[in-house]
Tab-separated table of C-alpha atoms in Angstrom:
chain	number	residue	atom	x	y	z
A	1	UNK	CA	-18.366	-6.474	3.405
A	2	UNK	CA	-17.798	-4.869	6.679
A	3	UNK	CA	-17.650	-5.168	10.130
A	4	UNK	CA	-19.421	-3.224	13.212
A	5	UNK	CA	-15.647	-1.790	13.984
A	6	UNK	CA	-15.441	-0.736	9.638
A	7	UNK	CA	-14.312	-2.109	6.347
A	8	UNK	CA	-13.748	-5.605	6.473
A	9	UNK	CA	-10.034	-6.314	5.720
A	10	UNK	CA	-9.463	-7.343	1.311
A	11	UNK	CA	-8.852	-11.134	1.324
A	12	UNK	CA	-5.345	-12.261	0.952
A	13	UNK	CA	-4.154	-14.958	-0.824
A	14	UNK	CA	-0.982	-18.010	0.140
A	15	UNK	CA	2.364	-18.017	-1.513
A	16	UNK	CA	0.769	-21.359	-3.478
A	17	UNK	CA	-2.421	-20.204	-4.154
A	18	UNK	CA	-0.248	-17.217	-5.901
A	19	UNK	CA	1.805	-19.637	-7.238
A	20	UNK	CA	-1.067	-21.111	-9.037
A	21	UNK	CA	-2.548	-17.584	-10.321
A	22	UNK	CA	0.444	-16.380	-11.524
A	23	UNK	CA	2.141	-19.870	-13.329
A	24	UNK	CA	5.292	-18.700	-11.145
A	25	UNK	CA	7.133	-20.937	-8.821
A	26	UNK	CA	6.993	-20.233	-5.173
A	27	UNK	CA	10.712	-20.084	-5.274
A	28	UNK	CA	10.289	-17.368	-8.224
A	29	UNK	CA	8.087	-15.326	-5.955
A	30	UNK	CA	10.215	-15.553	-2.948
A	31	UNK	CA	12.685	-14.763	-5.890
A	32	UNK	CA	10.438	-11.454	-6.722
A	33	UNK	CA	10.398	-10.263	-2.777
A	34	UNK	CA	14.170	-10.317	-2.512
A	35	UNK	CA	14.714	-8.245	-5.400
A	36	UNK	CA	12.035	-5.475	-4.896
A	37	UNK	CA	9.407	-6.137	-7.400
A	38	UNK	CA	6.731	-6.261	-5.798
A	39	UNK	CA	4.924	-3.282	-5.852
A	40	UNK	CA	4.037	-3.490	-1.414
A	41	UNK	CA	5.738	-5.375	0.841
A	42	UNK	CA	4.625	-8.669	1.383
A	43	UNK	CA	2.069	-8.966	4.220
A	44	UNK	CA	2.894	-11.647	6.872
A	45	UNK	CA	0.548	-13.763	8.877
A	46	UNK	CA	1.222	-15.387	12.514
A	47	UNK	CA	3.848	-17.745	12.112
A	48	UNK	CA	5.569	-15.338	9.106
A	49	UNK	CA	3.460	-16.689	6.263
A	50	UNK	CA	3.176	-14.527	3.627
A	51	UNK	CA	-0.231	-13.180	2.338
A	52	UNK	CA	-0.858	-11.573	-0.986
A	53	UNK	CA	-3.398	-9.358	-2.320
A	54	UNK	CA	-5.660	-8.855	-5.740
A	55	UNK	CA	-3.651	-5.992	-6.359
A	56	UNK	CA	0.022	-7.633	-5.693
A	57	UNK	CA	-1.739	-10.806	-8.027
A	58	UNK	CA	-2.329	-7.979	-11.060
A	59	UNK	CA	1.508	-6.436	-10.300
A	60	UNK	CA	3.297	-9.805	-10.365
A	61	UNK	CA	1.146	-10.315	-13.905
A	62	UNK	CA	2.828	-7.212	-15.277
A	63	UNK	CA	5.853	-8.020	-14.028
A	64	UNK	CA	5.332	-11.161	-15.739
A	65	UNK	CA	4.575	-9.745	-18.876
A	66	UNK	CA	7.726	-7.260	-18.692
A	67	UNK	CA	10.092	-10.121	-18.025
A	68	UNK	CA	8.453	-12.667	-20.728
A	69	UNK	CA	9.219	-9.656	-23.162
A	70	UNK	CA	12.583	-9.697	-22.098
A	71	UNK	CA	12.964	-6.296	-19.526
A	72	UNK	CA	15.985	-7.387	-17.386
A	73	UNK	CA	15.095	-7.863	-13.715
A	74	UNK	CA	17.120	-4.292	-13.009
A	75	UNK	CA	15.054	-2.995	-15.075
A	76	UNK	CA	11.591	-4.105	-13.576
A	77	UNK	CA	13.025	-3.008	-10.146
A	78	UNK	CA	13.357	0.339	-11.279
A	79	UNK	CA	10.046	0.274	-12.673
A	80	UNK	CA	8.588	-1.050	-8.918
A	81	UNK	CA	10.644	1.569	-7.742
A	82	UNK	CA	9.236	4.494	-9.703
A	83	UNK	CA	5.733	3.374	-9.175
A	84	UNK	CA	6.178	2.753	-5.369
A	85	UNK	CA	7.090	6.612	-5.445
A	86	UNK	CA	3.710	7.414	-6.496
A	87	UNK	CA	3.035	11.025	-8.484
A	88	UNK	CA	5.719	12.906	-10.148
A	89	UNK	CA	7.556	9.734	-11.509
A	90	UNK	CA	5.672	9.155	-14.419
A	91	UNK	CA	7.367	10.471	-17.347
A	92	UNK	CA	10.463	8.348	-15.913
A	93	UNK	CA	8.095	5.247	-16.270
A	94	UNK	CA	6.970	6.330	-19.801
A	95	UNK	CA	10.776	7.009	-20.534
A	96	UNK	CA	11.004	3.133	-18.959
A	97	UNK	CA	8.710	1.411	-21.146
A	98	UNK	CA	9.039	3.675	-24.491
A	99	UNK	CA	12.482	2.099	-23.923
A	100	UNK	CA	11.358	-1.314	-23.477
A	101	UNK	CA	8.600	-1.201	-26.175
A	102	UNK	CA	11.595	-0.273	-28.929
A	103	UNK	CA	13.339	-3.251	-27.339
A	104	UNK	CA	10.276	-5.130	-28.357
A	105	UNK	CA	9.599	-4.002	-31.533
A	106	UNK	CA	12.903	-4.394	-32.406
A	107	UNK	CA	13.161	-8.106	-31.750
A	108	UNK	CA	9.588	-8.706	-33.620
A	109	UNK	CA	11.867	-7.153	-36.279
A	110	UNK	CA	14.541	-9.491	-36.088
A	111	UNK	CA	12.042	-12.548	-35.718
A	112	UNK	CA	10.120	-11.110	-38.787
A	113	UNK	CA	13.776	-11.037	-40.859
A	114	UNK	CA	14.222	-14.917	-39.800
A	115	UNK	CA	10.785	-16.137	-40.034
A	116	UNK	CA	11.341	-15.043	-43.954
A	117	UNK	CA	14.288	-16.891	-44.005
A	118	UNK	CA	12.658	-19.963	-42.165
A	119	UNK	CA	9.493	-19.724	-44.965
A	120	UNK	CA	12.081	-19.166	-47.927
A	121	UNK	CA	13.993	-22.470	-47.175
A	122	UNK	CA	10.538	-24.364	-46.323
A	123	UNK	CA	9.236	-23.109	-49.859
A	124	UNK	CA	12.591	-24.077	-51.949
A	125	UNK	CA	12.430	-27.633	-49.899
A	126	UNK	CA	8.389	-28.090	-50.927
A	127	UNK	CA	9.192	-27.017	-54.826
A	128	UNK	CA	12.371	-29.439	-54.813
A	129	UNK	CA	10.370	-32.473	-53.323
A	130	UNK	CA	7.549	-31.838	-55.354
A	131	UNK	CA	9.674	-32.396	-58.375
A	132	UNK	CA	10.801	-35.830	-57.564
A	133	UNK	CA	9.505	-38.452	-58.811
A	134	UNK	CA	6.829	-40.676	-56.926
């Protein structure tokens, strides 16, 4: 939609109302601003509220995703970082998160090695019970 003086400016969104979206705490947002990872500065309102955007609501989701996957919170900054610095920087990001995925896969293959554990006692416990007497 826009106005007779241009585009109408994107819609912006509370601290709570990104709160809710994201399953974050407004302290772990406030959290998020003070160490750098958000992707753009936080936009503030009369009276210093801050107002998000779509676009910082689909960053904090990465950043989400990155952090639930266990990237430190260095780490992510340097990610924000790299992207905040636009063209050029991308084989350092793909050098970033080729890092991060082997970090992944390698603790899917540690929780792979116990789950087999887990399943081999749950099996030997199963035959031992089912050879008691009822």
């Amino acid at each position: 939609m826009s106005t007779p003086d241009g585009p109408a400016a994107p819609a912006t969104l509370s601290i709570g109302q990104v709160a809710a979206r994201t399953g974050l705490s407004v302290h772990a947002l406030r959290f998020y601003e003070r160490e750098g990872i958000l992707a753009d500065p936080v936009r503030r309102e009369g009276g210093g509220r801050r107002r998000y955007t779509e676009g910082d609501v689909e960053w904090l989701n990465l950043c989400i995703v990155l952090r639930s996957s266990g990237m430190p919170i260095p780490e992510i900054r340097r990610y924000t970082e790299l992207a905040r610095a636009g063209a050029g920087t991308e084989p350092a990001r793909l050098a970033l998160l080729r890092a991060h995925e082997q970090r992944v896969l390698d603790q899917l293959a540690d929780l792979q090695r116990s789950l087999d554990i887990v399943r081999y006692k749950v099996a030997v416990y199963e035959d031992y019970l089912d050879g008691l007497p009822d």
